[in-house]
Amino acid sequence: LSTSRIFDPASANRTFRIVSSDYVVSSVLMRIAQRLATEAPGIRLEFILPDEVATDRLQRGELDLMIGPAEFLARGQPSEELYVETHVIAGWRGNPLFAAPLSEDAVFEAGHIAVSLGSHRTTTFGDRHMEAVGRSRRIEAVVSSFTMVPWMLVGTQRLALMHRRLAVMMARHLPIAFADPPFAIPAMHEMVQYHRTRASDTGLRWLIEQVRGGATVDGEPDGAAPPPAPSA
């Protein structure tokens, strides 16, 4: 395991392996990759989608960072909160439902797109809490990644629960609209985790702060967490 104590991003030649969902890559990590192309040209970022062996790989020290909700992290390794994410109900901009405030009945009467991750078909944080509302949804399509969702909404009357950061970003490129859910969905605390032997790695600390700084919505912090003390 590498535990470098002196780190100069402008001259460093290093690869960081990061496990994160396509939602995090698209809405947060993409901004970092763009900036580092000029500010730290020797830094290579390898993004790996979560799977059933990701936590085992982190335990063995094969990964630099794992990013996700707390319940998906490895046991016994340090973690920190990166930012707080909220969810929205998204749909095609031409969907008449978005011409007025969304009602709970309207949301559950519509067809929906759900996300199911990995070979074990893991239910997402958002969909799990939407099921907890206690009303059944008519699922018309199931996709295996978060970034597929907005493409499946365009030209239809379907709805989907989306991360706010992803919805904000995709609304710049696709004709989608979004609104706050008319029922309670808990905020999602997005965490970053690393192997305990890397706690003094200044290069890894620099990377974590880059990720935290990239967690903005339209230039505003919107729930980005300040640097906390690592928790074991």
CSV table of C-alpha atoms in Angstrom, one decimal:
chain,number,residue,atom,x,y,z
A,1,LEU,CA,0.0,0.0,0.0
A,2,SER,CA,1.3,3.4,-1.0
A,3,THR,CA,1.3,6.0,1.9
A,4,SER,CA,3.1,9.0,0.3
A,5,ARG,CA,3.8,11.9,2.7
A,6,ILE,CA,4.9,14.5,0.2
A,7,PHE,CA,2.5,15.1,-2.7
A,8,ASP,CA,2.7,17.8,-5.4
A,9,PRO,CA,-0.3,17.3,-7.8
A,10,ALA,CA,1.3,19.4,-10.5
A,11,SER,CA,4.3,17.1,-10.8
A,12,ALA,CA,2.9,13.8,-9.4
A,13,ASN,CA,2.7,10.7,-11.5
A,14,ARG,CA,0.1,8.5,-9.9
A,15,THR,CA,-3.0,6.5,-10.6
A,16,PHE,CA,-6.0,6.6,-8.2
A,17,ARG,CA,-8.6,3.8,-8.4
A,18,ILE,CA,-12.0,5.0,-7.3
A,19,VAL,CA,-15.2,2.9,-6.9
A,20,SER,CA,-18.3,4.9,-7.5
A,21,SER,CA,-21.6,4.8,-9.3
A,22,ASP,CA,-22.1,6.4,-12.7
A,23,TYR,CA,-24.2,9.0,-11.0
A,24,VAL,CA,-21.2,10.2,-8.9
A,25,VAL,CA,-18.9,10.0,-11.9
A,26,SER,CA,-21.2,12.1,-14.1
A,27,SER,CA,-22.3,14.7,-11.6
A,28,VAL,CA,-19.2,15.1,-9.4
A,29,LEU,CA,-16.1,13.3,-10.5
A,30,MET,CA,-16.3,14.4,-14.2
A,31,ARG,CA,-15.6,18.0,-13.1
A,32,ILE,CA,-12.5,16.9,-11.2
A,33,ALA,CA,-11.2,14.9,-14.2
A,34,GLN,CA,-11.7,17.9,-16.5
A,35,ARG,CA,-9.8,20.2,-14.1
A,36,LEU,CA,-6.9,17.8,-13.4
A,37,ALA,CA,-6.2,17.4,-17.1
A,38,THR,CA,-4.5,20.7,-17.0
A,39,GLU,CA,-3.7,21.2,-13.3
A,40,ALA,CA,-2.3,17.7,-12.6
A,41,PRO,CA,-1.6,16.1,-15.9
A,42,GLY,CA,0.3,13.2,-14.4
A,43,ILE,CA,-2.7,12.1,-12.3
A,44,ARG,CA,-4.7,9.2,-13.8
A,45,LEU,CA,-8.2,8.5,-12.4
A,46,GLU,CA,-9.6,5.0,-12.8
A,47,PHE,CA,-13.3,4.8,-12.2
A,48,ILE,CA,-14.8,1.4,-11.3
A,49,LEU,CA,-18.5,0.7,-10.9
A,50,PRO,CA,-19.5,-0.9,-7.6
A,51,ASP,CA,-20.0,-4.7,-7.6
A,52,GLU,CA,-20.3,-7.5,-5.2
A,53,VAL,CA,-16.5,-7.7,-4.6
A,54,ALA,CA,-15.7,-4.0,-4.3
A,55,THR,CA,-15.7,-4.0,-0.5
A,56,ASP,CA,-13.4,-7.0,-0.4
A,57,ARG,CA,-11.0,-5.2,-2.8
A,58,LEU,CA,-11.0,-2.2,-0.5
A,59,GLN,CA,-10.2,-4.4,2.5
A,60,ARG,CA,-7.2,-5.8,0.6
A,61,GLY,CA,-5.9,-2.4,-0.3
A,62,GLU,CA,-6.5,-2.8,-4.0
A,63,LEU,CA,-8.6,0.4,-4.2
A,64,ASP,CA,-7.9,4.0,-3.3
A,65,LEU,CA,-11.4,5.3,-2.6
A,66,MET,CA,-14.9,4.0,-2.4
A,67,ILE,CA,-17.8,6.5,-2.7
A,68,GLY,CA,-21.4,5.7,-1.8
A,69,PRO,CA,-24.1,5.7,0.9
A,70,ALA,CA,-22.9,4.4,4.3
A,71,GLU,CA,-24.8,1.1,4.0
A,72,PHE,CA,-22.7,0.1,0.9
A,73,LEU,CA,-19.3,0.7,2.5
A,74,ALA,CA,-16.8,-1.8,3.9
A,75,ARG,CA,-16.9,-2.6,7.6
A,76,GLY,CA,-14.0,-1.5,9.9
A,77,GLN,CA,-12.4,1.0,7.5
A,78,PRO,CA,-12.4,4.8,8.0
A,79,SER,CA,-15.0,6.9,6.2
A,80,GLU,CA,-16.0,10.5,5.9
A,81,GLU,CA,-19.1,12.4,4.7
A,82,LEU,CA,-18.5,14.0,1.4
A,83,TYR,CA,-21.8,15.7,0.8
A,84,VAL,CA,-25.6,15.4,1.3
A,85,GLU,CA,-27.7,14.5,-1.7
A,86,THR,CA,-31.5,14.9,-2.1
A,87,HIS,CA,-33.8,13.4,-4.6
A,88,VAL,CA,-36.3,14.8,-7.1
A,89,ILE,CA,-39.1,13.4,-9.3
A,90,ALA,CA,-38.0,13.8,-12.9
A,91,GLY,CA,-39.8,13.4,-16.2
A,92,TRP,CA,-39.9,14.7,-19.8
A,93,ARG,CA,-40.3,18.5,-20.0
A,94,GLY,CA,-43.4,17.9,-22.2
A,95,ASN,CA,-45.1,15.9,-19.5
A,96,PRO,CA,-48.2,17.9,-18.4
A,97,LEU,CA,-47.7,16.8,-14.8
A,98,PHE,CA,-45.0,19.3,-14.4
A,99,ALA,CA,-47.3,22.2,-15.3
A,100,ALA,CA,-48.6,22.2,-11.7
A,101,PRO,CA,-47.2,21.1,-8.4
A,102,LEU,CA,-46.9,17.4,-8.2
A,103,SER,CA,-49.4,15.5,-6.1
A,104,GLU,CA,-48.7,12.1,-4.5
A,105,ASP,CA,-51.6,10.5,-6.4
A,106,ALA,CA,-50.2,11.8,-9.7
A,107,VAL,CA,-46.8,10.4,-9.0
A,108,PHE,CA,-48.0,6.9,-8.2
A,109,GLU,CA,-50.5,6.8,-11.0
A,110,ALA,CA,-47.8,7.4,-13.6
A,111,GLY,CA,-45.5,4.8,-15.0
A,112,HIS,CA,-42.0,4.7,-13.6
A,113,ILE,CA,-38.4,3.9,-14.4
A,114,ALA,CA,-36.5,2.1,-11.7
A,115,VAL,CA,-32.8,1.4,-11.3
A,116,SER,CA,-31.4,-2.0,-10.2
A,117,LEU,CA,-27.7,-2.3,-9.8
A,118,GLY,CA,-25.3,-5.2,-10.4
A,119,SER,CA,-25.8,-8.9,-10.9
A,120,HIS,CA,-27.6,-9.1,-7.6
A,121,ARG,CA,-30.1,-6.5,-8.7
A,122,THR,CA,-29.5,-4.3,-5.7
A,123,THR,CA,-32.3,-1.8,-5.0
A,124,THR,CA,-31.0,1.8,-4.8
A,125,PHE,CA,-31.2,4.1,-1.8
A,126,GLY,CA,-33.8,6.3,-3.4
A,127,ASP,CA,-36.0,3.5,-4.7
A,128,ARG,CA,-35.9,1.7,-1.4
A,129,HIS,CA,-37.2,4.8,0.4
A,130,MET,CA,-39.8,5.4,-2.2
A,131,GLU,CA,-41.1,1.9,-1.6
A,132,ALA,CA,-41.3,2.8,2.1
A,133,VAL,CA,-43.9,5.4,1.3
A,134,GLY,CA,-46.3,2.4,1.2
A,135,ARG,CA,-47.8,2.8,-2.3
A,136,SER,CA,-47.1,0.6,-5.2
A,137,ARG,CA,-45.5,2.0,-8.4
A,138,ARG,CA,-46.2,0.8,-11.9
A,139,ILE,CA,-42.7,0.0,-13.1
A,140,GLU,CA,-42.5,0.2,-16.9
A,141,ALA,CA,-38.8,0.0,-17.3
A,142,VAL,CA,-35.8,-1.1,-15.2
A,143,VAL,CA,-32.3,0.1,-16.1
A,144,SER,CA,-28.9,-0.9,-14.7
A,145,SER,CA,-27.4,2.6,-14.3
A,146,PHE,CA,-28.5,6.0,-13.1
A,147,THR,CA,-27.4,7.8,-16.2
A,148,MET,CA,-29.8,5.7,-18.4
A,149,VAL,CA,-32.8,7.1,-16.6
A,150,PRO,CA,-33.1,10.6,-18.1
A,151,TRP,CA,-32.8,9.2,-21.7
A,152,MET,CA,-35.7,6.9,-21.0
A,153,LEU,CA,-37.9,9.7,-19.8
A,154,VAL,CA,-37.7,11.9,-22.9
A,155,GLY,CA,-40.8,11.7,-25.1
A,156,THR,CA,-42.8,9.7,-22.5
A,157,GLN,CA,-45.1,10.3,-19.6
A,158,ARG,CA,-42.9,8.2,-17.3
A,159,LEU,CA,-41.4,9.5,-14.0
A,160,ALA,CA,-38.4,8.5,-12.1
A,161,LEU,CA,-36.7,9.3,-8.8
A,162,MET,CA,-33.3,10.9,-9.5
A,163,HIS,CA,-30.5,12.4,-7.5
A,164,ARG,CA,-30.8,16.2,-7.6
A,165,ARG,CA,-27.2,16.7,-8.8
A,166,LEU,CA,-27.7,14.3,-11.7
A,167,ALA,CA,-31.0,15.9,-12.6
A,168,VAL,CA,-29.5,19.4,-12.6
A,169,MET,CA,-26.7,18.3,-14.9
A,170,MET,CA,-28.8,16.3,-17.3
A,171,ALA,CA,-31.4,19.0,-17.6
A,172,ARG,CA,-28.7,21.1,-19.4
A,173,HIS,CA,-28.5,18.5,-22.1
A,174,LEU,CA,-31.9,16.8,-22.3
A,175,PRO,CA,-35.5,18.2,-22.2
A,176,ILE,CA,-36.3,16.9,-18.7
A,177,ALA,CA,-38.0,18.6,-15.8
A,178,PHE,CA,-37.9,17.8,-12.1
A,179,ALA,CA,-39.6,18.8,-8.9
A,180,ASP,CA,-39.4,18.0,-5.2
A,181,PRO,CA,-41.2,14.8,-4.2
A,182,PRO,CA,-44.7,15.3,-2.7
A,183,PHE,CA,-43.7,12.9,0.1
A,184,ALA,CA,-40.7,12.5,2.4
A,185,ILE,CA,-37.5,11.0,1.0
A,186,PRO,CA,-34.6,11.1,3.5
A,187,ALA,CA,-31.4,12.9,2.5
A,188,MET,CA,-28.7,10.6,1.3
A,189,HIS,CA,-25.3,11.1,3.0
A,190,GLU,CA,-22.7,10.3,0.4
A,191,MET,CA,-19.5,8.9,2.0
A,192,VAL,CA,-15.9,8.3,1.0
A,193,GLN,CA,-13.9,5.4,2.4
A,194,TYR,CA,-10.3,4.3,2.2
A,195,HIS,CA,-8.1,1.6,3.8
A,196,ARG,CA,-7.0,2.5,7.4
A,197,THR,CA,-3.3,2.3,6.4
A,198,ARG,CA,-3.8,5.2,4.0
A,199,ALA,CA,-4.9,7.7,6.7
A,200,SER,CA,-1.6,9.6,6.4
A,201,ASP,CA,-1.4,9.5,2.6
A,202,THR,CA,-1.3,13.2,1.6
A,203,GLY,CA,-2.0,12.3,-2.0
A,204,LEU,CA,-5.2,10.6,-1.0
A,205,ARG,CA,-6.2,13.5,1.3
A,206,TRP,CA,-5.7,15.9,-1.6
A,207,LEU,CA,-7.9,13.7,-3.8
A,208,ILE,CA,-10.7,13.6,-1.2
A,209,GLU,CA,-10.7,17.4,-0.9
A,210,GLN,CA,-10.9,17.6,-4.7
A,211,VAL,CA,-14.0,15.4,-4.7
A,212,ARG,CA,-15.6,17.3,-1.9
A,213,GLY,CA,-15.0,20.5,-3.8
A,214,GLY,CA,-16.6,19.1,-6.9
A,215,ALA,CA,-19.8,18.3,-5.1
A,216,THR,CA,-21.7,21.4,-6.1
A,217,VAL,CA,-25.0,22.2,-7.8
A,218,ASP,CA,-25.0,25.1,-10.2
A,219,GLY,CA,-21.9,26.5,-8.4
A,220,GLU,CA,-23.5,26.3,-5.0
A,221,PRO,CA,-22.3,24.0,-2.2
A,222,ASP,CA,-25.8,22.5,-1.7
A,223,GLY,CA,-25.0,20.2,1.1
A,224,ALA,CA,-21.3,19.7,0.5
A,225,ALA,CA,-19.8,18.7,3.9
A,226,PRO,CA,-16.8,20.4,5.5
A,227,PRO,CA,-13.7,18.3,6.0
A,228,PRO,CA,-14.6,16.1,9.1
A,229,ALA,CA,-12.3,14.0,11.3
A,230,PRO,CA,-12.1,10.5,9.8
A,231,SER,CA,-14.2,7.9,11.6
A,232,ALA,CA,-12.9,4.3,11.9
